[in-house]
XYZ file of C-alpha atoms in Angstrom:
611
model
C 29.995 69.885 144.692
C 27.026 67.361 143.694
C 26.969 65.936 140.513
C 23.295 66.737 138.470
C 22.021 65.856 135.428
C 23.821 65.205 132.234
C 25.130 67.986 130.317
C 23.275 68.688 126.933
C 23.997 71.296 124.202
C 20.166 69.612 123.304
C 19.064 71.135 126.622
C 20.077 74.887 125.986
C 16.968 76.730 123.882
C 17.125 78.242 120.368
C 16.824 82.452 121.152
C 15.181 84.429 119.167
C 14.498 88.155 118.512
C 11.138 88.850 119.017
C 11.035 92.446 120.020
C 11.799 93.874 116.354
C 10.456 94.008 113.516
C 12.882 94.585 110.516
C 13.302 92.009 108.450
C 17.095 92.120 109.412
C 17.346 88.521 107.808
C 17.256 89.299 104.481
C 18.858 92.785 104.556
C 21.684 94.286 106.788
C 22.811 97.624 107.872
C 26.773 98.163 107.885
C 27.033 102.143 108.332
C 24.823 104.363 109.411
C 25.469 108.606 109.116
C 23.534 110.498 111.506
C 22.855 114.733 110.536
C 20.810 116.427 113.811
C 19.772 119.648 114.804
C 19.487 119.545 118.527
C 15.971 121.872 118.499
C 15.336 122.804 122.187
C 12.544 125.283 121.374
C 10.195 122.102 120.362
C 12.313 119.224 122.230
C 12.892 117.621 119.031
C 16.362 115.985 116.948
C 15.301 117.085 112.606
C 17.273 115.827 110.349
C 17.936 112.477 108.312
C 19.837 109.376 108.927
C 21.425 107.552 106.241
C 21.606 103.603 106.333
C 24.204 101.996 104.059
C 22.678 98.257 103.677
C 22.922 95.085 101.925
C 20.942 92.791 100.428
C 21.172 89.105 101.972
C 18.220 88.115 99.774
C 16.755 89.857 96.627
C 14.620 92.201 98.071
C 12.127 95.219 97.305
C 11.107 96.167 100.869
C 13.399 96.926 103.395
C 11.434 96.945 107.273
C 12.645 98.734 110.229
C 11.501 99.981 113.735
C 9.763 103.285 114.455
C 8.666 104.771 117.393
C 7.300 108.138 118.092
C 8.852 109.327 115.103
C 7.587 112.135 112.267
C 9.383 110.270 109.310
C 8.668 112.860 106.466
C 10.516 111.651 103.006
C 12.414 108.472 101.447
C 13.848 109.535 98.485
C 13.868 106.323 96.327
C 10.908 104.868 97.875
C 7.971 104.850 99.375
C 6.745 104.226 102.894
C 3.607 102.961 105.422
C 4.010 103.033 109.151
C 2.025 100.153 110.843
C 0.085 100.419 113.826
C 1.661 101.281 117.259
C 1.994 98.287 119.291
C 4.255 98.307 122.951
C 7.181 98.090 121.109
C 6.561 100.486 118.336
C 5.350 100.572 115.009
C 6.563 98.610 112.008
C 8.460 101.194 109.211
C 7.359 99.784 105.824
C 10.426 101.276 103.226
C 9.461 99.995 99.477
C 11.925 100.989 97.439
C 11.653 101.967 93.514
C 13.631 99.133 92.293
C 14.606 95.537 93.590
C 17.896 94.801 95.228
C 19.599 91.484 94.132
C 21.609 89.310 97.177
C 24.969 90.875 97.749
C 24.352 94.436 96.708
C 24.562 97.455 98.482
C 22.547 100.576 98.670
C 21.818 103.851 100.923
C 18.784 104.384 102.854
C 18.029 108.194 103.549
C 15.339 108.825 106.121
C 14.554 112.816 106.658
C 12.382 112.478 110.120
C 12.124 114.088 113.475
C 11.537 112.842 116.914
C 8.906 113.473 118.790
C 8.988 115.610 122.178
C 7.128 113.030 124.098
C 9.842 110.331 123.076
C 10.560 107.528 125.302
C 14.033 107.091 124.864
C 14.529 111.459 125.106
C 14.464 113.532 128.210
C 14.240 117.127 127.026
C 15.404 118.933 130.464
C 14.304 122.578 131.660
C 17.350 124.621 133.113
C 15.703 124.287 136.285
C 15.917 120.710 135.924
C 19.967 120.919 135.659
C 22.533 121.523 138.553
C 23.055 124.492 137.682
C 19.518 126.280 136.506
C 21.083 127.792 133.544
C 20.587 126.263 130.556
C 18.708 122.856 129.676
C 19.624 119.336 128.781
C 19.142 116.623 127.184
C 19.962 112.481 127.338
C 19.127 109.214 125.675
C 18.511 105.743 127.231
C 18.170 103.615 123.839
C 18.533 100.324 125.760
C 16.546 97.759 125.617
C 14.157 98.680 122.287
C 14.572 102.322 122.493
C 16.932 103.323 119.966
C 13.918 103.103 117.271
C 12.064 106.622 119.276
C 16.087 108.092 118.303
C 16.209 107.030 114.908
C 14.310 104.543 112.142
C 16.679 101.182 112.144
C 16.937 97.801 112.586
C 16.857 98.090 116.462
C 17.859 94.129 117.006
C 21.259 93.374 118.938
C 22.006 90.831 116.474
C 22.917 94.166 113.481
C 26.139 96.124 114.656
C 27.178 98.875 112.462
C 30.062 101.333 112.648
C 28.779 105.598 112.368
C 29.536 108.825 111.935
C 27.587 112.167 112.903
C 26.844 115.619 112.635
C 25.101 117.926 115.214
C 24.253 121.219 115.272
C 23.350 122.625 118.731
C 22.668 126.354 119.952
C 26.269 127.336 121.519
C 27.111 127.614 124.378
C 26.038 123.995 124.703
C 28.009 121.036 124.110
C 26.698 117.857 122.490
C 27.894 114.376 122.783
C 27.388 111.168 120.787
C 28.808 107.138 121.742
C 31.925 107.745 119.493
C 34.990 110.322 119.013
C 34.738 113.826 118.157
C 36.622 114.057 114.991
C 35.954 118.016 114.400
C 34.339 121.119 116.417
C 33.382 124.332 115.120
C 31.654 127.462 116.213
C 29.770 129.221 113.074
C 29.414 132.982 113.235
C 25.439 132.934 113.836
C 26.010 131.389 117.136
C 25.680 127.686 116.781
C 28.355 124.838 117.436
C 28.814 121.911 114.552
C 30.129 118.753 115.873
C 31.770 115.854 113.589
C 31.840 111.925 115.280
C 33.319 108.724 114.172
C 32.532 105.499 116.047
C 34.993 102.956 114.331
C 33.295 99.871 115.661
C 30.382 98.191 114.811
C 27.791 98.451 117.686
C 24.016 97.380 118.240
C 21.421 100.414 117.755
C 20.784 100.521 121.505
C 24.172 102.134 122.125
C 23.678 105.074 119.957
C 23.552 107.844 122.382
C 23.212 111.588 122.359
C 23.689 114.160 125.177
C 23.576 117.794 124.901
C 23.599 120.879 127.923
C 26.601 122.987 129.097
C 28.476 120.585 129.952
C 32.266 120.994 131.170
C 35.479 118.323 130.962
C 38.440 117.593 133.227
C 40.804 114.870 131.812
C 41.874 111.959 134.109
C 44.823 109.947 133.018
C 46.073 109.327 129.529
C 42.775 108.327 127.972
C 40.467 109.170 130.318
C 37.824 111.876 131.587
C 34.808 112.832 133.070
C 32.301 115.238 131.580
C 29.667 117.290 133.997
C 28.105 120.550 134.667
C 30.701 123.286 135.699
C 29.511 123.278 139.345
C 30.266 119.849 139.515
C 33.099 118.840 137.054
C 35.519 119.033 139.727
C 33.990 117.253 142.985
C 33.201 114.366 139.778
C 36.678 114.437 138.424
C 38.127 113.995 141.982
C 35.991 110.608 142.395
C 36.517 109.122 139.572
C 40.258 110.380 139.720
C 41.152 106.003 139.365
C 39.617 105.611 136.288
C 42.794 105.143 134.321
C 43.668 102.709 136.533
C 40.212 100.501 136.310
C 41.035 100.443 132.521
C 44.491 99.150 133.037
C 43.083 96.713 135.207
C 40.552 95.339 132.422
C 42.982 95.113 130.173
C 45.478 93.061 132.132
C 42.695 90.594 132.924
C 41.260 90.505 129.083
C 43.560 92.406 126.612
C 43.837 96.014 124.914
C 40.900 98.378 125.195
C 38.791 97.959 121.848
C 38.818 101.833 121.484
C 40.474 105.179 122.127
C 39.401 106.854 124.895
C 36.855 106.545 128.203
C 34.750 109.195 129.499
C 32.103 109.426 131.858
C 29.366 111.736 131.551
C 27.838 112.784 134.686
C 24.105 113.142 133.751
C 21.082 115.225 136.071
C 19.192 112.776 138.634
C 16.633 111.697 136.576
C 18.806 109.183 134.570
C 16.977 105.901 135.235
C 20.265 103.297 135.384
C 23.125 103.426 137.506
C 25.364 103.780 134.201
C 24.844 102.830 130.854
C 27.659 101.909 128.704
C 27.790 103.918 125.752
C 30.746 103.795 124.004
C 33.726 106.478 125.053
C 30.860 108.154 126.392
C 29.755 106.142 129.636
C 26.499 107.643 131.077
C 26.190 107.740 134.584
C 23.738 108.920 137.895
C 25.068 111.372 140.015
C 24.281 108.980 142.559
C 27.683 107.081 142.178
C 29.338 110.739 143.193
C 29.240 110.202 147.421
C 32.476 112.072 147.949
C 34.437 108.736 149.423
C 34.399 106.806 146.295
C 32.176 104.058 147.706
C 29.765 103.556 144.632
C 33.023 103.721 141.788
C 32.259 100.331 140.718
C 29.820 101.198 138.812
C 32.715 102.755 136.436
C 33.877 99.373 136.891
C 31.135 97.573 135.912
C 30.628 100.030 132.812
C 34.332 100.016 131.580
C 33.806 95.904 131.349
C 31.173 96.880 129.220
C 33.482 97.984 126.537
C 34.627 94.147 126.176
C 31.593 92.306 127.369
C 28.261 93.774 125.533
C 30.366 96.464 123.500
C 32.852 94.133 121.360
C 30.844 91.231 121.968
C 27.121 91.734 122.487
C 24.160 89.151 123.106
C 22.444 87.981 119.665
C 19.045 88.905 121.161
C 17.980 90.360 124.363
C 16.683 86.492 125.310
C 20.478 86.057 125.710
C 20.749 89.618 127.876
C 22.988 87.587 130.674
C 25.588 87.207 127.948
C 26.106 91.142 128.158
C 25.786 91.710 132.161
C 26.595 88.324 133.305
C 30.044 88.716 131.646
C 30.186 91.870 132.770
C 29.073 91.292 136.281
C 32.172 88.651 136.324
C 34.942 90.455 135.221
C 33.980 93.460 137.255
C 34.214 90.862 140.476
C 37.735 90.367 139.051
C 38.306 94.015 138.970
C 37.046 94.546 142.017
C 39.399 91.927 143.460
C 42.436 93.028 142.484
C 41.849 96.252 143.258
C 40.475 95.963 146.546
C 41.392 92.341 147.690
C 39.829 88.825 148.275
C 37.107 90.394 150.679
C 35.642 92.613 148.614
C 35.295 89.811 145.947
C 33.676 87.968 148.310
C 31.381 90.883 149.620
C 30.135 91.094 145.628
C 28.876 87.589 145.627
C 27.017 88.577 148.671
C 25.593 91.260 147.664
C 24.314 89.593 144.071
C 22.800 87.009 146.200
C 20.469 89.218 148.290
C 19.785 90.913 144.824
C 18.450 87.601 143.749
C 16.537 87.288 147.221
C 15.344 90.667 146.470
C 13.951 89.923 142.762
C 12.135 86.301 144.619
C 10.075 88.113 147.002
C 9.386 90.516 144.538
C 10.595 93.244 146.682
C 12.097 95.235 143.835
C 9.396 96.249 141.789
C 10.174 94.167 138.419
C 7.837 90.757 139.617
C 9.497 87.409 141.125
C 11.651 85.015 139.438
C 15.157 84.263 138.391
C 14.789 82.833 134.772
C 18.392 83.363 133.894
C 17.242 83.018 129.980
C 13.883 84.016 129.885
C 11.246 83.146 127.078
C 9.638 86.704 125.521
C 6.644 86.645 123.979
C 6.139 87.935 119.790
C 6.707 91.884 119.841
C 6.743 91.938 124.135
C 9.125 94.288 125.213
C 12.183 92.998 126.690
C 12.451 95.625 129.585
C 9.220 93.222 131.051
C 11.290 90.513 131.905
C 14.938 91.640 132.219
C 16.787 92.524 135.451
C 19.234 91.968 138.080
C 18.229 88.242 137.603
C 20.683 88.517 134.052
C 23.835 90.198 136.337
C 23.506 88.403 139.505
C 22.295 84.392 138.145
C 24.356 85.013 135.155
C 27.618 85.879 137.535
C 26.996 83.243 140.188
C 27.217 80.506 137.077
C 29.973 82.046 135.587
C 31.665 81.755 138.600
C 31.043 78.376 139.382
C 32.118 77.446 135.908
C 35.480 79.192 137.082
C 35.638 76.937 140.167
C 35.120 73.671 137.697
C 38.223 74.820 135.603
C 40.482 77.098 137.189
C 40.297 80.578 137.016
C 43.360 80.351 134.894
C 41.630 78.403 132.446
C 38.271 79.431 132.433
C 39.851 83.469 131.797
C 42.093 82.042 128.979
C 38.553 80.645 127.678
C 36.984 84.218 127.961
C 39.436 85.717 126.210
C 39.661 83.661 123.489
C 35.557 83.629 123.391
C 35.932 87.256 122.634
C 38.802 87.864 120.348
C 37.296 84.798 118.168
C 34.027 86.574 117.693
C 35.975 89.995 116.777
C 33.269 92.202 117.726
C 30.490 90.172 116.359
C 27.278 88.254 118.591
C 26.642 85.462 120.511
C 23.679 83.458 121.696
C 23.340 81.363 124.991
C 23.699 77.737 122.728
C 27.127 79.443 120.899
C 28.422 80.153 123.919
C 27.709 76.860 125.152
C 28.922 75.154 122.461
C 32.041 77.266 123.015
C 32.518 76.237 126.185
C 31.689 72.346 125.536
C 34.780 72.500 122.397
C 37.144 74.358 125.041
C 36.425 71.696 128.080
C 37.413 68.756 125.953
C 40.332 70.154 123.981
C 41.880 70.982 127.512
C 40.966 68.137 129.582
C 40.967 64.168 128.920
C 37.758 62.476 127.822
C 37.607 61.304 131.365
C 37.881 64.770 132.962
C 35.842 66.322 130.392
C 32.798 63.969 131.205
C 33.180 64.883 135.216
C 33.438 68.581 134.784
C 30.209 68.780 132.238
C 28.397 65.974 134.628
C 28.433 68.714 137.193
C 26.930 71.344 134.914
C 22.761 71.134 135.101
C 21.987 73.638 132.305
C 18.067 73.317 132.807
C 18.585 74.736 136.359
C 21.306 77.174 135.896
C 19.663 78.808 132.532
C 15.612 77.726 133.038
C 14.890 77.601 137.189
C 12.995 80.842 138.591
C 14.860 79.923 141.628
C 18.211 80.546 143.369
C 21.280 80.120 141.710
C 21.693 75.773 142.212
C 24.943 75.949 143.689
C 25.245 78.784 146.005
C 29.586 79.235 147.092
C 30.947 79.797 150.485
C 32.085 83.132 150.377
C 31.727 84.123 154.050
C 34.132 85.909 155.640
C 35.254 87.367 159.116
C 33.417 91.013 158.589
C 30.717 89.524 156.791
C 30.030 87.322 160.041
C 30.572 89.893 162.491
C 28.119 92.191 160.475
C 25.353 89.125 160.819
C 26.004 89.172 164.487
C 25.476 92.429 164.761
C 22.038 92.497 162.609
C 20.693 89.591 165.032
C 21.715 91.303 168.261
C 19.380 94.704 166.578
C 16.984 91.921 165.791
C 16.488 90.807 169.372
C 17.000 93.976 170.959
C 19.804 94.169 171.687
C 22.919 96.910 171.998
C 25.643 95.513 169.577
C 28.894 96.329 169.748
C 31.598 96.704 167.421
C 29.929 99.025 165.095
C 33.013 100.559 163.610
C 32.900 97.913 161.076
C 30.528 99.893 159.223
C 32.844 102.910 159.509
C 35.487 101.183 157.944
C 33.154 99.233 154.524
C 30.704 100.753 153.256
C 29.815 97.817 151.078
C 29.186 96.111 154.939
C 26.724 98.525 155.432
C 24.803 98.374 152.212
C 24.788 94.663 152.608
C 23.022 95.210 156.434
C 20.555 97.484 155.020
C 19.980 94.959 152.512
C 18.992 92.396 154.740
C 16.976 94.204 157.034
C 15.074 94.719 153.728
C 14.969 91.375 153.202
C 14.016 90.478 156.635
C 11.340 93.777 157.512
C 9.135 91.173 159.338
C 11.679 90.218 161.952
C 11.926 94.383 163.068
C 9.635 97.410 163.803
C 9.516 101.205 164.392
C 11.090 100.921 167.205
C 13.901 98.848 166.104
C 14.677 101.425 163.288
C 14.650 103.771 165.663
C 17.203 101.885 167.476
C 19.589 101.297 164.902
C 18.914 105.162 163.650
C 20.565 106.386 167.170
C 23.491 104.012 166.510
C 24.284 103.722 162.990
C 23.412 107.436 161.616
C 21.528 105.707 158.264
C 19.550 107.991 157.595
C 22.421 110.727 157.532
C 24.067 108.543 154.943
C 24.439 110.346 151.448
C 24.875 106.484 149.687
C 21.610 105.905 148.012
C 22.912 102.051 148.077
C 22.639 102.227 152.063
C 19.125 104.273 151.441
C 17.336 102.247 149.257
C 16.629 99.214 151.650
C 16.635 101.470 154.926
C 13.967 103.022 153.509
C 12.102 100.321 152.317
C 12.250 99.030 155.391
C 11.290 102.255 156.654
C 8.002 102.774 154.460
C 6.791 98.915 155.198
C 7.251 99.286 158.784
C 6.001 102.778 159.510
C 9.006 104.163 160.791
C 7.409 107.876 160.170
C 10.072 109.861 161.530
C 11.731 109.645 158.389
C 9.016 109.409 155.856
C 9.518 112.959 154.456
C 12.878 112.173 154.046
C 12.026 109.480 151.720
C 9.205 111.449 149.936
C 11.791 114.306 149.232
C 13.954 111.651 148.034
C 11.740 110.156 145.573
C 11.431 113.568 144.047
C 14.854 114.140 143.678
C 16.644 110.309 142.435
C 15.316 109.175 139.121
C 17.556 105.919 139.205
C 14.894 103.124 139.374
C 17.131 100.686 141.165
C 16.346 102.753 143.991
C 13.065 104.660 143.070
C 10.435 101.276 142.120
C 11.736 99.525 145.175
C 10.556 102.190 147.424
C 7.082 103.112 145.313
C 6.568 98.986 145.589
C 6.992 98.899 149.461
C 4.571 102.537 149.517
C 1.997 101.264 147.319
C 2.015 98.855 149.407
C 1.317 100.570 152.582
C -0.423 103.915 151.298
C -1.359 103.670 147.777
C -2.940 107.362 147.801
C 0.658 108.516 148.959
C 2.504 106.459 146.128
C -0.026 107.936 143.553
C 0.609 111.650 145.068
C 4.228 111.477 144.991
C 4.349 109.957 141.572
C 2.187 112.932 140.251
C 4.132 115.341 142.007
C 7.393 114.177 140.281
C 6.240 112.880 137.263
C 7.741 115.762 134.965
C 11.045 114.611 136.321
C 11.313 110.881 135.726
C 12.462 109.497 132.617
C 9.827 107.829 130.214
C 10.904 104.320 131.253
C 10.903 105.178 134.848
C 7.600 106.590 134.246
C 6.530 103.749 132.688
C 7.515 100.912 135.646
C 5.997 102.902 138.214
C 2.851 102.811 137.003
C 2.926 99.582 136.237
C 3.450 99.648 140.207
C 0.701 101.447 140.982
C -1.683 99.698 138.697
């Protein structure tokens, strides 16, 4: 390893929130009590929330975030709602009488949301697996929380909460916390109690709600789905007991009770989100042979990394997934073994390649911490960039200490904070205090000499240092993408057979590469490999990019079919990037074809696209 530039807690950036606009400085929310009626007729939550606060200053006015919301009565105060900007609108509360520094008081907002919501999807039965009955799902992260409920929608406030739904039975509803109490009333609707013990950030409130069936895996875990599919989910996710044992021998015990996973319709936008007890996932992770699991992975780290510990601001996003992103790797390796470790940092890498030819639909560079503008919204900027840059340093930083050491200095970092927040200069600071209490002055100096903080947390580019993690499969599958690259008939192709992650990583680079091939090459591979057969929307996403760019039109309709039915935008603004940019009219057809079925954010980045 080179040495760079001195190592500077002076070089790391004071973060800021900028995408709120409470006043969250001079007053705090500790509890908040949620009371909904889940009103499918109008595709709208009515009821109030109740904020429990306290005063860090003596205030009169209390701001929070509001976003497509009917707020309808403060008792105790009056209100103004600013003008919509793109993050919202600024909730003005002033309240009858001021509040002196250190005292506490309640905050009861009686408001609805509105059926156009952008953190809400408000599904038809039709929409559902299995045509019955409809559904409904939040995605609150980044900024969205505020269209779900008025609040101080900043990272940097966690608060503990308890709820109350109502819902039209047969359906089930589901919050980010454990049921407490369940009861069917004789007029036909089910009441549902909740208690989420610890403090989170706003964007992890979640609610779900459809007919929605559970199969319990292990001691504290499960899977939730529709009825049709409950099983063929449970059956895939039958390890997850087993992923949480392994996160908690690496860190230490699982901050809460249980882990489910609930299995939401196809137009969820992310592969998972991690909601606490309640992970939400894509269908897309059920293939039937377990390949795309890690994405439980990934979201179970969540619980430790984002969940108990969660970025101050989302300036200092990489804190959350470039934690997670890390441990999962460690996960993945003792589960699955030293290759497979390896195959991860692969993989990240040709994500990063991906996000610096602007293949992926979210604009080029890798700004590890990126700068946001006043009241920009977060989702602009933020991306793989956070998981994959984030992981890669992280990792080196391991290969500077030890993984011994640099896990005991994780865990500590954690249990320190006890479920609190953390910006990019803490955690440096963190990390400057741990090197020097465990190493001698002259030892300290080398390891932080090799450290260039301007390039690892401010460069667009590559990661700096970029580790040897080739290995024997790995090389074999390169051979075999250069022999399809000249033509050639490779052997050997069983290598696929046997890793799937091998083969996502080949269609990966043939995405990466599109220039090098043609129709005919496709074509080529097609007869051998069986791609476009493959039911992993991982292989998919870059065989069809490739696919689109290079007018490989036997499978177009394929694709076109696909992009109606896959609302994950991991997959979906890759492919409407490489079609816009080969048939614009098509892009804009398909998108108004489908655009009942993608979620508001989704819906939002592709036309960004197609502007």
């Amino acid at each position: 390893m080179e040495e760079s530039k001195a190592f500077s807690l002076e070089d790391v950036r004071i973060t800021d929130d900028r995408s709120t606009f409470s006043n969250y400085k001079e007053v705090k929310t500790n509890k908040i009590h949620f009371d909904w009626f889940v009103n499918f007729e109008t595709s709208q939550l009515e009821g109030k929330v109740t904020l429990k606060m306290t005063a860090i200053t003596d205030i009169q006015t209390v701001i929070l975030d509001s976003w497509q919301l009917n707020i309808i009565n403060i008792p105790g105060a009056t209100f103004k709602l600013g003008e919509e900007k793109d993050i919202g609108s600024k909730l003005e509360v002033i309240l009858d009488s001021k509040v002196t520094s250190g005292s506490n008081f309640d905050l009861e907002i009686e408001y609805t949301t509105l059926p156009n919501s952008s953190a809400l999807s408000w599904l038809q039965p039709d929409q559902t697996l299995d045509k019955e009955h409809p559904f409904l799902f939040s995605q609150s992260q980044s900024i969205y929380a505020r269209c779900v409920f008025p609040c101080q929608d900043t990272p940097s406030i966690k608060t503990t909460y308890t709820g109350k739904t109502k819902v039209k039975s047969p359906l089930t509803v589901l919050l980010s916390a454990d049921v407490v109490s369940e009861e069917t009333t004789e007029d036909g609707f089910k009441i549902t109690e909740f208690d989420m013990p610890m403090p989170i950030p706003s964007y992890l409130v979640s609610i779900c709600a459809g007919n929605l069936s559970f199969r319990k895996i292990g001691e504290r875990c499960g899977v939730y789905a529709e009825e049709s599919y409950v099983d063929t989910c449970a059956e895939e996710f039958e390890d997850m007991e087993k992923f949480l044992k392994v996160g908690e021998e690496i860190l230490f015990e699982y901050p809460l009770k249980n882990y489910f996973v609930v299995i939401l319709p196809p137009s969820f936008p992310y592969g998972g989100m991690e909601n606490p007890v309640t992970t939400f996932a894509t269908p897309t992770i059920v293939v039937g042979d377990k390949s795309a699991v890690n994405v439980v992975c990934h979201e179970i780290t969540h619980s430790w990394t984002g969940n108990y510990l969660t970025n101050s601001n989302w300036e200092d996003f990489w804190l959350n997934e470039g934690f997670t992103r890390y441990i999962e790797a460690k996960m993945v390796h003792r589960l699955y073994g030293e290759n497979a470790h390896k195959l991860h940092l692969k993989k990240g890498l040709s994500s990063l390649q991906g996000v610096l030819q602007n293949k992926t639909g979210k604009g080029a560079g890798c700004v590890l911490v990126p700068e946001l503008n006043e009241h920009q919204n977060p989702d602009d900027v933020l991306g793989s960039t956070q998981y994959e840059k984030g992981y890669y340093f992280l990792y080196y930083l391991e290969l500077l200490l030890t993984e011994e050491k640099f896990l005991e200095f994780i865990r500590n970092y954690l249990k320190t904070r006890e479920g609190g927040n953390i910006s990019t200069r803490e955690f440096v600071a963190e990390l400057i205090d741990f090197i020097k209490s465990n190493y001698d002055e002259a030892k300290s100096q080398e390891i932080l000499s090799m450290i260039d903080l301007k390039e690892w947390l401010y460069s667009g580019e590559l990661p700096p240092v970029i580790h040897d993690s080739d290995f024997e499969e790995w090389k074999q599958m390169e051979v075999i993408f250069d022999q399809f690259k000249d033509g050639k008939d490779p052997a050997n192709l069983d290598i696929f057979k046997e890793n799937v992650g091998l083969l996502i990583a080949f269609t990966q680079k043939i995405m990466l590469n599109e220039e090098h091939f043609d129709s005919n090459i496709l074509a080529k591979i097609d007869e051998a490999l069986h791609i476009s057969e493959n039911k992993n929307c991982e292989v998919l996403v870059g065989w069809y990019y490739a696919a689109l760019k290079l007018d490989y039109s036997v499978i177009h309709d394929q694709i076109y079919k696909f992009l109606g039915e896959v609302g994950r935008m991991k997959f979906v603004l890759p492919l409407f990037k490489a079609l816009t940019e080969v048939n614009k009219e098509k892009a804009e057809s398909i998108y108004d074809d489908n655009k009942s079925f993608y979620h508001a954010i989704c819906k939002g980045r592709i036309q960004k696209i197609l502007a």
